[in-house]
Short mmCIF file of C-alpha atoms in Angstrom, two decimals:
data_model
loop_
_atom_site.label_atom_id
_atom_site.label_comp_id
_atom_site.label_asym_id
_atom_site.label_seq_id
_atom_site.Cartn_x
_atom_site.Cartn_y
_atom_site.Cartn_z
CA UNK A 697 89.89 8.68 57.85
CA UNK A 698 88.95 12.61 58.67
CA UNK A 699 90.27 14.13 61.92
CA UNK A 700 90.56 17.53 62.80
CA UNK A 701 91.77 18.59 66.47
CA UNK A 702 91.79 22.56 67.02
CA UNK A 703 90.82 23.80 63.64
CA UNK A 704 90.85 27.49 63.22
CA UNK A 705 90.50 29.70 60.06
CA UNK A 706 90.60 33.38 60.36
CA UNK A 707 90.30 35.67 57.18
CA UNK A 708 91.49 38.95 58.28
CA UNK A 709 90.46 39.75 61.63
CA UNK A 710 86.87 37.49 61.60
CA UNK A 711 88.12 33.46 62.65
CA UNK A 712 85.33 31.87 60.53
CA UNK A 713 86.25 28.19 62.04
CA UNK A 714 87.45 27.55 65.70
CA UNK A 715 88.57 24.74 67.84
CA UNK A 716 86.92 22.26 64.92
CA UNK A 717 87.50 18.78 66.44
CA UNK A 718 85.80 16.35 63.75
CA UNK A 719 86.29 12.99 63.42
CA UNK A 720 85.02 10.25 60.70
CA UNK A 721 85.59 6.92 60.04
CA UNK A 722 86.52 4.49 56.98
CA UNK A 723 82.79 3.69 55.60
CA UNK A 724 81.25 6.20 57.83
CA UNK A 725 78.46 8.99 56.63
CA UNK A 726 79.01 12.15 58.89
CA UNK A 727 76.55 14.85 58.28
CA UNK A 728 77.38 18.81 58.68
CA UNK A 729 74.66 21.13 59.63
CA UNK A 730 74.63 24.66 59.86
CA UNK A 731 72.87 27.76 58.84
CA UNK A 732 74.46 30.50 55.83
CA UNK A 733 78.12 31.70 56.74
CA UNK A 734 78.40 28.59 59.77
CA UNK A 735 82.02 27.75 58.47
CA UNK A 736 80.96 24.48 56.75
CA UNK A 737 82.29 25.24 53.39
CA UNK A 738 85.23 26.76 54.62
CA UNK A 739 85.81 23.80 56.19
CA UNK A 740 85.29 21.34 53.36
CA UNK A 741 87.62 23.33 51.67
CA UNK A 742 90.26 22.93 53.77
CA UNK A 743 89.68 19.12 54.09
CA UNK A 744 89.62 19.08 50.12
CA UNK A 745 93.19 21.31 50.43
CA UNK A 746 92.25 24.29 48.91
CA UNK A 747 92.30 26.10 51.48
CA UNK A 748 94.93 25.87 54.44
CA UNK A 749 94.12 26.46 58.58
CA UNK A 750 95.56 29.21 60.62
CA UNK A 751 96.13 26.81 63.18
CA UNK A 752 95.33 22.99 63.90
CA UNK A 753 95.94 19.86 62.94
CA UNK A 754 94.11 18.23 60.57
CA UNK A 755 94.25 14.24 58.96
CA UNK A 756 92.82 13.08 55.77
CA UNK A 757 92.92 9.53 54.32
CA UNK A 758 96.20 9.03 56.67
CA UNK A 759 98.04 12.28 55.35
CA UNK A 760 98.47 15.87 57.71
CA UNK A 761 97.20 18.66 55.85
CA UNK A 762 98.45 21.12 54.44
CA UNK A 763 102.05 19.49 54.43
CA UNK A 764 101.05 16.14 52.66
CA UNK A 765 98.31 17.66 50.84
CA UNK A 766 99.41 16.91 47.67
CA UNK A 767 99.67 13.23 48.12
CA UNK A 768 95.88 13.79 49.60
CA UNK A 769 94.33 14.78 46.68
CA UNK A 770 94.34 11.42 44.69
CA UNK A 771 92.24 9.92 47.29
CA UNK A 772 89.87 12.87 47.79
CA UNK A 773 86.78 13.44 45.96
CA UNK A 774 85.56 17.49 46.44
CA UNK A 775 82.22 18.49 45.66
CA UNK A 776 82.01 22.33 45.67
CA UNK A 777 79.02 25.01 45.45
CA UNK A 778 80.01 25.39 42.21
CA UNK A 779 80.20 22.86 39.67
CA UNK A 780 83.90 23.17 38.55
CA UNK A 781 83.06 21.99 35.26
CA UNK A 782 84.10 24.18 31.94
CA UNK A 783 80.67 25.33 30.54
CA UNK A 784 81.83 25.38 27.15
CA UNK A 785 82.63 21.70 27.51
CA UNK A 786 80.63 18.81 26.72
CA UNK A 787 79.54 16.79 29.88
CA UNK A 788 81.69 14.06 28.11
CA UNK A 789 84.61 16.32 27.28
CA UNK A 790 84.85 17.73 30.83
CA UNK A 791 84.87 14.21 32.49
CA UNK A 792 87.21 12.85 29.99
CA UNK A 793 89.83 15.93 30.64
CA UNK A 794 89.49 15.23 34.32
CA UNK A 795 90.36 11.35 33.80
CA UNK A 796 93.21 12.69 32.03
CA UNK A 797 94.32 14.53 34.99
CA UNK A 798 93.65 11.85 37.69
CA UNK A 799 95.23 9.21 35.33
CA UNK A 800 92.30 6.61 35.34
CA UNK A 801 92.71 3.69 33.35
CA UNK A 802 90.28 2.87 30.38
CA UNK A 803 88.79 6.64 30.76
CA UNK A 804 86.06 6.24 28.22
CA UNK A 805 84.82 3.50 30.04
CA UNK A 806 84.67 5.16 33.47
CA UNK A 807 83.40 8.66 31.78
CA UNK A 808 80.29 6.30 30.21
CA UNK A 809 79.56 4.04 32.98
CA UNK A 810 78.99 7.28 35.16
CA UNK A 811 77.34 9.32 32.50
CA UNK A 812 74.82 6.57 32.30
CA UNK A 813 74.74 6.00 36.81
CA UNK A 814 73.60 9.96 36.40
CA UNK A 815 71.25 9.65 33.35
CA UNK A 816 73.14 12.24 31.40
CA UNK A 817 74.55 9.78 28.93
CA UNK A 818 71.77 10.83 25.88
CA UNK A 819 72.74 14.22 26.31
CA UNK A 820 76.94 13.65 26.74
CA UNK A 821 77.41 15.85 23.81
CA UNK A 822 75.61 19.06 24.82
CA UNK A 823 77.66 21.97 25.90
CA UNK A 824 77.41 22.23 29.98
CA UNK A 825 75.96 25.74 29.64
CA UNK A 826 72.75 24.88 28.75
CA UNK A 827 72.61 22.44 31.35
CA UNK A 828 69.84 22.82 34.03
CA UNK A 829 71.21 23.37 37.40
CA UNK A 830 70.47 19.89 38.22
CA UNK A 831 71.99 18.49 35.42
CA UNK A 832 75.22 20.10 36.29
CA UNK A 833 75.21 19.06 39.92
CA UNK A 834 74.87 15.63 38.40
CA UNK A 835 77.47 15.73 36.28
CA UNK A 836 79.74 17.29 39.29
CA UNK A 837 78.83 14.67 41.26
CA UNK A 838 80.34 12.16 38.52
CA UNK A 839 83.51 14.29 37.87
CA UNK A 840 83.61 13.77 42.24
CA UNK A 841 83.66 9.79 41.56
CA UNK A 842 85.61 9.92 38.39
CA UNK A 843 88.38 8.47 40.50
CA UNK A 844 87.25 6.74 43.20
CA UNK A 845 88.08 8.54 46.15
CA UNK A 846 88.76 7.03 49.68
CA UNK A 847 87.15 10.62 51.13
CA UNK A 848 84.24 12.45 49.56
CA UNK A 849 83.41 15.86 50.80
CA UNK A 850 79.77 16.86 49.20
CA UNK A 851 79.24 21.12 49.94
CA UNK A 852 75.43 20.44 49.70
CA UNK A 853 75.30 17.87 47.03
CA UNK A 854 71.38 17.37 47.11
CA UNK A 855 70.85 21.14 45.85
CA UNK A 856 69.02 21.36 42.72
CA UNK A 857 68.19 18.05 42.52
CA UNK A 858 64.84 16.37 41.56
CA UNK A 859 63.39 12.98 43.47
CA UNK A 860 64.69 10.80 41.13
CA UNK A 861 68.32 12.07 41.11
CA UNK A 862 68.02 12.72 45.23
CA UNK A 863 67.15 8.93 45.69
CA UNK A 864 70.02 7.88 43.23
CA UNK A 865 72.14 9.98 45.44
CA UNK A 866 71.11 8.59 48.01
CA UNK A 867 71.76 4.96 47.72
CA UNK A 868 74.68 5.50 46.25
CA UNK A 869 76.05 7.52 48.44
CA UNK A 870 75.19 4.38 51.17
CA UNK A 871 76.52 2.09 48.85
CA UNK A 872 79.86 4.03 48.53
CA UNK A 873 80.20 4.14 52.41
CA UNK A 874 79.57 0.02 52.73
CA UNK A 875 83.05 -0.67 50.28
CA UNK A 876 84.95 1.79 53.13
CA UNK A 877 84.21 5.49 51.32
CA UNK A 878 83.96 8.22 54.05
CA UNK A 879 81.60 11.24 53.37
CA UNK A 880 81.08 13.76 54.81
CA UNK A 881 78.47 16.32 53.56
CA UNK A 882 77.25 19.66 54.28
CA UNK A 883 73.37 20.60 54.50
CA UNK A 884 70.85 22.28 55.61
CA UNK A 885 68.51 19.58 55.08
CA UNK A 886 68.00 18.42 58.70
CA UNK A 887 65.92 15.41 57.19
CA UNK A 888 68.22 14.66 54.96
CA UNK A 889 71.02 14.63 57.24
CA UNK A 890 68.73 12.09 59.77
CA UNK A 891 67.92 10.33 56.98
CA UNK A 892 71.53 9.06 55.68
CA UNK A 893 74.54 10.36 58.14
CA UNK A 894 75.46 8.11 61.32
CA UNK A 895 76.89 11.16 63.00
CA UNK A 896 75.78 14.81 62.74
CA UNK A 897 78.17 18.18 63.31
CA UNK A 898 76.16 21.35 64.00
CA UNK A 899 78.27 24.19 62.90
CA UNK A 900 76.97 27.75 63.97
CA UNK A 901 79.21 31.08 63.71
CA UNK A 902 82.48 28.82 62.82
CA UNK A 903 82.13 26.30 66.09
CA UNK A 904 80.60 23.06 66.54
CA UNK A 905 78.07 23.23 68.75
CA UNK A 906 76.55 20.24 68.84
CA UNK A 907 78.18 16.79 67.94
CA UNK A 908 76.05 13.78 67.98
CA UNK A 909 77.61 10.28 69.32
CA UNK A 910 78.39 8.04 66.33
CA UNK A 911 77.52 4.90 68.71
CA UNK A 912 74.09 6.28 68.84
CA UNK A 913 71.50 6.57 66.48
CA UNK A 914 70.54 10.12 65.97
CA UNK A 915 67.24 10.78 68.04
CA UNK A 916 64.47 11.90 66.46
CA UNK A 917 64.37 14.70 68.68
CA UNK A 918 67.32 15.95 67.12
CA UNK A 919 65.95 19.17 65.17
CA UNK A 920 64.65 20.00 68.35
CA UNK A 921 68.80 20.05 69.91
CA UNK A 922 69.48 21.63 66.10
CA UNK A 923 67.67 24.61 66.99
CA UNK A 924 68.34 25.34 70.65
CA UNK A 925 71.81 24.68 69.41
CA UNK A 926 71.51 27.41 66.63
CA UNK A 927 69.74 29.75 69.16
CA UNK A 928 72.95 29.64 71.60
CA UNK A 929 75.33 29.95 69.47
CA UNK A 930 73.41 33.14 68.23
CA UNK A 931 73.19 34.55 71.37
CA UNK A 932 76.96 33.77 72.19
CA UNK A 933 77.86 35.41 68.97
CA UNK B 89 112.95 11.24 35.24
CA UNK B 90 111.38 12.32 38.33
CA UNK B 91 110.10 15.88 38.80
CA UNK B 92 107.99 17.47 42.06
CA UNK B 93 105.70 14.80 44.04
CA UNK B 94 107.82 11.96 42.52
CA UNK B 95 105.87 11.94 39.35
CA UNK B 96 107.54 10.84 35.95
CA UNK B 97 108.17 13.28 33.59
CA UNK B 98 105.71 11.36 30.74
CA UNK B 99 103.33 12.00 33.47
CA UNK B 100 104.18 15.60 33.71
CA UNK B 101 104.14 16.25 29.74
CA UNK B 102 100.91 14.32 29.86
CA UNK B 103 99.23 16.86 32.44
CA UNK B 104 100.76 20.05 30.22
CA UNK B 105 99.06 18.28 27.15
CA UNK B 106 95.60 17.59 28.74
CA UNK B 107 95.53 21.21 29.90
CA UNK B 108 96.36 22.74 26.06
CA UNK B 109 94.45 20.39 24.31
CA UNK B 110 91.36 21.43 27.18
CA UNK B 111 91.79 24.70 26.13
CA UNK B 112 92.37 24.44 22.48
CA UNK B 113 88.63 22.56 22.96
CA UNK B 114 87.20 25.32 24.92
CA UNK B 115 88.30 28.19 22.13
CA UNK B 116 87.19 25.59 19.63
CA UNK B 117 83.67 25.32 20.55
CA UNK B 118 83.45 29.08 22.26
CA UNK B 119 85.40 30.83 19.66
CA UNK B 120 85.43 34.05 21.73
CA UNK B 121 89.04 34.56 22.52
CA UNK B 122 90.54 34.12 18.86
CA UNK B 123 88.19 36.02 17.80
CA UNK B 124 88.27 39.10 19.91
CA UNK B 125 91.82 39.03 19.58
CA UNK B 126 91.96 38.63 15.75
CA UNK B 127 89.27 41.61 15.57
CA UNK B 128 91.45 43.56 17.93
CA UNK B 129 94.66 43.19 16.38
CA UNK B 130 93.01 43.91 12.69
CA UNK B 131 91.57 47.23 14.05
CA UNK B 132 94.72 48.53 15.52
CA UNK B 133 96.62 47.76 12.41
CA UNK B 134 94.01 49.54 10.54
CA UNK B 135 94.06 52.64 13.01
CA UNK B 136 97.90 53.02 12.98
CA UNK B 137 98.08 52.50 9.09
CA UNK B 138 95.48 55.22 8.22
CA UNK B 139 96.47 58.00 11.57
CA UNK B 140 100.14 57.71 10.32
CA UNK B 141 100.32 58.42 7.03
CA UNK B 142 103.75 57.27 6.53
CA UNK B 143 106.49 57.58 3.63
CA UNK B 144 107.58 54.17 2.22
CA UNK B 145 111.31 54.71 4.38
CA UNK B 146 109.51 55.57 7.88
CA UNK B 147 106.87 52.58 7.40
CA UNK B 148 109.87 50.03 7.39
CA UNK B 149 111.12 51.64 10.33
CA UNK B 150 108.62 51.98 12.38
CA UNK B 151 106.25 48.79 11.36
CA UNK B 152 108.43 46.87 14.03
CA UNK B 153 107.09 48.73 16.80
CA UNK B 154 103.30 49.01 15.36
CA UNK B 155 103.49 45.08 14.92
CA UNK B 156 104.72 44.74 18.92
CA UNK B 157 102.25 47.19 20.63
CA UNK B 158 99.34 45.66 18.51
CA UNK B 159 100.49 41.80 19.35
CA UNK B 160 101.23 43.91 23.39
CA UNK B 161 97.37 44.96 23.31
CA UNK B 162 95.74 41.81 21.72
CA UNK B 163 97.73 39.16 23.78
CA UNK B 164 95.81 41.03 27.24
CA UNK B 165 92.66 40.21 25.70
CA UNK B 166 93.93 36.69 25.11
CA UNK B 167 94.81 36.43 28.27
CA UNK B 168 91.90 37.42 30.50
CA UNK B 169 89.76 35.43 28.56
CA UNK B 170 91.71 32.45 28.98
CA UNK B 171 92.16 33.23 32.95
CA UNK B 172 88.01 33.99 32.89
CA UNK B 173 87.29 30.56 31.21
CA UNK B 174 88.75 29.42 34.66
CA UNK B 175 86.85 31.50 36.87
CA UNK B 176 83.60 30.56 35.44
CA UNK B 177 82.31 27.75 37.12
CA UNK B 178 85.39 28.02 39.56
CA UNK B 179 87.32 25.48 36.81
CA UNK B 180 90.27 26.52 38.57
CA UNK B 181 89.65 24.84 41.93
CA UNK B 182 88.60 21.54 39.56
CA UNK B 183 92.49 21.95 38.23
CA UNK B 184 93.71 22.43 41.82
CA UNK B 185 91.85 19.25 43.45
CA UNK B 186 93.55 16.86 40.54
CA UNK B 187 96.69 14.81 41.71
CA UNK B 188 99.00 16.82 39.31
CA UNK B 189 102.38 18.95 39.97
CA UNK B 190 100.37 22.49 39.60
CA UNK B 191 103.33 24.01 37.68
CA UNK B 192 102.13 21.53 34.86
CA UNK B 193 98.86 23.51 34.67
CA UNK B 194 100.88 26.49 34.60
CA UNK B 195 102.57 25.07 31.44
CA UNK B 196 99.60 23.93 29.92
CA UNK B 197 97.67 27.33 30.37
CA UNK B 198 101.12 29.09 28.76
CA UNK B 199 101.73 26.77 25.39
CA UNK B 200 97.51 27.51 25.03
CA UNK B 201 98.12 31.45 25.15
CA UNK B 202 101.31 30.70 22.76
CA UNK B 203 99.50 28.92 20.58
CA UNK B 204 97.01 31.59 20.45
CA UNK B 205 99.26 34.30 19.94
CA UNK B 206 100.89 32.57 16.98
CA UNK B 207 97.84 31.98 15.40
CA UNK B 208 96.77 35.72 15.74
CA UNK B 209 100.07 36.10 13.97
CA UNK B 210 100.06 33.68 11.47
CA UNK B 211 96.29 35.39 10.02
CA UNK B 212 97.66 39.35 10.57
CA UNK B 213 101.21 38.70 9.12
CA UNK B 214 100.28 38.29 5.34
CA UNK B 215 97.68 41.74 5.62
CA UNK B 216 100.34 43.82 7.78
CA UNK B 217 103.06 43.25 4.82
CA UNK B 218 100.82 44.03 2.29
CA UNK B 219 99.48 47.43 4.34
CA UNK B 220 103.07 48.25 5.52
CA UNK B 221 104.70 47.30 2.56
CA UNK B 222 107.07 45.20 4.09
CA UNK B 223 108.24 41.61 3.57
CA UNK B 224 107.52 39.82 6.80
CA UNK B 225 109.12 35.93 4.97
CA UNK B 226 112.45 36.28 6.70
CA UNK B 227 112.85 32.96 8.85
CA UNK B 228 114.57 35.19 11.43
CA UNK B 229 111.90 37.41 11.83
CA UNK B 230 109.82 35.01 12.17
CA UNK B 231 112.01 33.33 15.17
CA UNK B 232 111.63 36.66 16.86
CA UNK B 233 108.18 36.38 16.91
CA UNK B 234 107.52 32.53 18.08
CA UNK B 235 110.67 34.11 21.09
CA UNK B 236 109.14 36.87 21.92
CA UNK B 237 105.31 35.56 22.05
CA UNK B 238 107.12 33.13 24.12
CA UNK B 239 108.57 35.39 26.83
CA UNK B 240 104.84 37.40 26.76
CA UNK B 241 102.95 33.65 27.35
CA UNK B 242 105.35 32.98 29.70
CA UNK B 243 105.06 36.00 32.38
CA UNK B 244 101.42 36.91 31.23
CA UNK B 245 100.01 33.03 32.08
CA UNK B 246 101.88 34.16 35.32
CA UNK B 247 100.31 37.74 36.12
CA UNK B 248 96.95 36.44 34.62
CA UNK B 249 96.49 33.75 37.13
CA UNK B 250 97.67 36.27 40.01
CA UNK B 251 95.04 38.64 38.74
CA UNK B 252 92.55 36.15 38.69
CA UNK B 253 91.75 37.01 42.03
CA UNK B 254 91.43 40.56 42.10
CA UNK B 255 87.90 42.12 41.50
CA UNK B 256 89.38 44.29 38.64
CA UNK B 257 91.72 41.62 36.56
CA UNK B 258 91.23 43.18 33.28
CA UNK B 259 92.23 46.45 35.01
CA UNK B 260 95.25 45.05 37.12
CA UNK B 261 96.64 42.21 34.59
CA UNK B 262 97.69 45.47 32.39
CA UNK B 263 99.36 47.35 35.10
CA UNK B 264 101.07 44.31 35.98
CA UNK B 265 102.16 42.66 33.24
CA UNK B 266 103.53 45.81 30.68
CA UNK B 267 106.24 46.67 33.06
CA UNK B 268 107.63 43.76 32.98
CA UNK B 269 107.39 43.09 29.76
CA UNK B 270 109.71 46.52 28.63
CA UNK B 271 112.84 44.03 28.18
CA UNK B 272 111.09 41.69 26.00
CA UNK B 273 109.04 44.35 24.19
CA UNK B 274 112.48 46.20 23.39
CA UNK B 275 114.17 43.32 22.54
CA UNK B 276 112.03 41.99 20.03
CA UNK B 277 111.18 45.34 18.54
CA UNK B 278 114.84 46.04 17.70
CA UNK B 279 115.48 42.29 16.16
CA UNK B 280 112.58 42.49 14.60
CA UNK B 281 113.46 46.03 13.24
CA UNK B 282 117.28 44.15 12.26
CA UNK B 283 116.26 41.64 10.44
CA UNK B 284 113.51 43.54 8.78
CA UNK B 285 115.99 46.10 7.47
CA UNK B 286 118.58 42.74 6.89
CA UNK B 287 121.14 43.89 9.15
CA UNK B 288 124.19 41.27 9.51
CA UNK B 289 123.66 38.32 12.69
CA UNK B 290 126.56 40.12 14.40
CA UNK B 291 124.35 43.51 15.55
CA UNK B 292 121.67 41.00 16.19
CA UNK B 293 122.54 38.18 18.16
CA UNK B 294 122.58 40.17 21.55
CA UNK B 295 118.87 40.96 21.13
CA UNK B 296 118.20 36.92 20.49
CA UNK B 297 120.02 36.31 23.51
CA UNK B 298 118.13 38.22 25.67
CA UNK B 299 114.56 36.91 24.05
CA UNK B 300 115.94 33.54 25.07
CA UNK B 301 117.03 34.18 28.63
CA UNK B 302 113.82 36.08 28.87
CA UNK B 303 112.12 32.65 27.58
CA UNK B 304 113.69 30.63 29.86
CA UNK B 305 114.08 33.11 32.72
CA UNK B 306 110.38 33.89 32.88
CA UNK B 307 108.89 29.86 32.44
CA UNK B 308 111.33 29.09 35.51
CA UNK B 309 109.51 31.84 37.48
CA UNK B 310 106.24 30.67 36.45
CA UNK B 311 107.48 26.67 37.58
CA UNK B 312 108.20 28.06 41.10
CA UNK B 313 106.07 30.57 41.75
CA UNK B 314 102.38 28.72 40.38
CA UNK B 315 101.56 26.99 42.91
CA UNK B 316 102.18 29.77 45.69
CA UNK B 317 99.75 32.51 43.29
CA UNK B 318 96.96 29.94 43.16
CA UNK B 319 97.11 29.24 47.41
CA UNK B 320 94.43 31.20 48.18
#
């Protein structure tokens, strides 16, 4: 469903990706660890087609990128640092001008059923900008699922969240990935990662250093590899 | 019909219509761009009535050209603040992700700043006639004006998103966008000036020509070109 093979970004004369070979499967949770400035938002954002490679290949939901990227995007849900949302918006306005856009059918049901799955749905009609910083990642991660993508790609999607929200995430996220969703997040939530993925990618100074086997379970030595990992690359760099 | 990416053109015209009526919502409940621009324009109009001091036969003459520069001036302001309701939050990238033919957002963002600008005009019209003593009513005049705000929405929705980017937009969307906006800034000053002084449709039917290649030139820039300015 996601497969990368060479990946390389370079802005100006600093690559900030290279030789990304990534691979994830239909209903699989891949996790993507890495310290500030690794590469792994870089790299979402090429998966999500904003951005395009310098060189390598790169597969998404059966379509190359960057030449098919355009059919990619209906089957791609792209959660980014930033919310993407318009602040002056209501959370209801902002979902229902992004069902416009992806077409969905019956978009006031969709927009309440997942103002309600986030527990915004009392407060629909409140300009975004007074949202906490939780409440907007919630209602980002709705605008991701408007349309229910094949491929989500989270850039830290547990950041500002509380408990409750985090465990709603959660299962949902594991619920997604049993009807076939891929995901594939970004953290730096080692836990967290352990905790949902079924693969982990360690991404230091734009290479991956240390790829777990998706046939195994992660061990629970694994911050232990995270680190060393980290410490290598460091030294490399 | 079938446009870019195979889509239908009910599909396309329904992408250019959730993009206005987005940010028709936005200035609705912000009320920050109308509103600096309406402030703007009223100030200028003010300024050049009062420094000028003109006779009754020079205000006619010259009100043309005071009515462009101030519409010139105001639509900038227009314009970065629609580009900046974009930036905020990185909206943009949200517009880029959606399954749409981009030069459909491109459209969208253009009829917003053309509605804009019309409405600007529609509230300063009635005060500039009565300041400059002119009659403004003439239904070609008033063509001139929906063409040449037109031509400016067109190529400044254009520069605007290109200076999106920069650190300095409001700086750089300026020196971008004026020079190329001499032939329509001419144009419409001297058919404005023509009908204003009721000169016969013969002198000024080569200045209406131009505002409408300039109208259709500059939109079939902005249909090509969109989607390579917002790559990053």
């Amino acid at each position: 469903m996601i497969s990368t093979q060479g990946l390389s970004k370079r802005f100006g004369y600093r690559w900030v990706l290279k030789d990304v070979d990534l691979d994830a499967q239909a209903g699989e949770i891949v996790a993507l660890l890495g310290p500030n400035g690794a590469g792994k938002s870089t790299l979402l954002r090429i998966l999500a087609t904003l951005s395009k490679p310098t060189l390598g290949e790169c597969q998404i939901a059966g379509f190359s990128l960057p030449q098919q990227a355009a059919a990619a995007r209906a089957r791609i849900g792209f959660l980014a640092h930033q919310p993407l949302l318009y602040e002056d918006l209501s959370a209801e306005q902002n979902l229902a001008f992004y069902a416009r856009l992806y077409r969905i059918k019956r978009p006031a049901a969709r927009v309440t059923e997942l103002l309600r799955l986030f527990d915004l749905h009392l407060r629909r009609q409140e300009p975004v900008r007074i949202f906490s910083r939780g409440m907007q990642q919630r209602l980002a991660l709705a605008r991701v699922l408007l349309h229910n993508p094949r491929v989500l790609l989270l850039d830290e999607p547990h950041s500002g969240l509380d408990r409750a929200a985090l465990d709603v995430l959660d299962s949902l996220l594991r619920k997604l990935a049993k009807k076939g969703t891929t995901i594939l997040f970004a953290t730096h939530d080692l836990h967290r990662a352990q905790s949902l993925a079924r693969k982990v990618y360690v991404l230091a100074e734009g290479r991956l250093v240390a790829p777990s086997d998706g046939r195994r379970r992660i061990p629970g030595s694994f911050s232990g590899v995270y680190s060393r990992a980290l410490r290598a690359a460091q030294k490399g760099a | 019909m079938r446009l870019k990416r195979g889509l239908s053109l009910a599909q396309y015209l329904a992408t250019v219509f959730a993009i206005l009526r987005k940010d028709l919502a936005v200035e609705w409940r912000s009320r920050q761009l109308l509103a600096a621009m309406l402030i703007f324009t009223l100030l200028v109009i003010l300024i050049f009535n009062f420094a000028l001091e003109l006779d009754a036969r020079v205000r006619s003459e010259v009100s043309a050209g005071v009515l462009w520069a101030t519409f010139a001036f105001a639509g900038t302001l227009g314009l970065n603040r629609s580009m900046a309701v974009e930036k905020e939050g990185k909206a943009l990238d949200g517009l880029l992700l959606a399954p749409v033919d981009r030069s459909a957002v491109y459209f969208g963002k253009a009829f917003a700043n053309l509605f804009f600008m019309l409405v600007v005009a529609v509230l300063i019209l009635p005060m500039y006639a009565i300041l400059y003593n002119v009659n403004l009513w003439h239904s070609g005049f008033l063509l001139v004006v929906l063409l040449g705000s037109w031509g400016y929405s067109a190529i400044g929705t254009l520069l605007a998103t290109m200076a999106i980017q920069a650190r300095s937009r409001e700086l750089l969307l300026p020196v971008l966008l004026f020079p190329l906006l001499i032939p329509v800034f001419v144009t419409a000053v001297r058919a404005s000036s023509f009908f204003l002084q009721g000169l016969e449709l013969t002198y000024i039917w080569p200045s209406l020509n131009l505002l409408i290649a300039y109208g259709l030139i500059m939109p079939a820039l902005g249909y090509m070109f969109f989607d390579f300015i917002v790559e990053e």
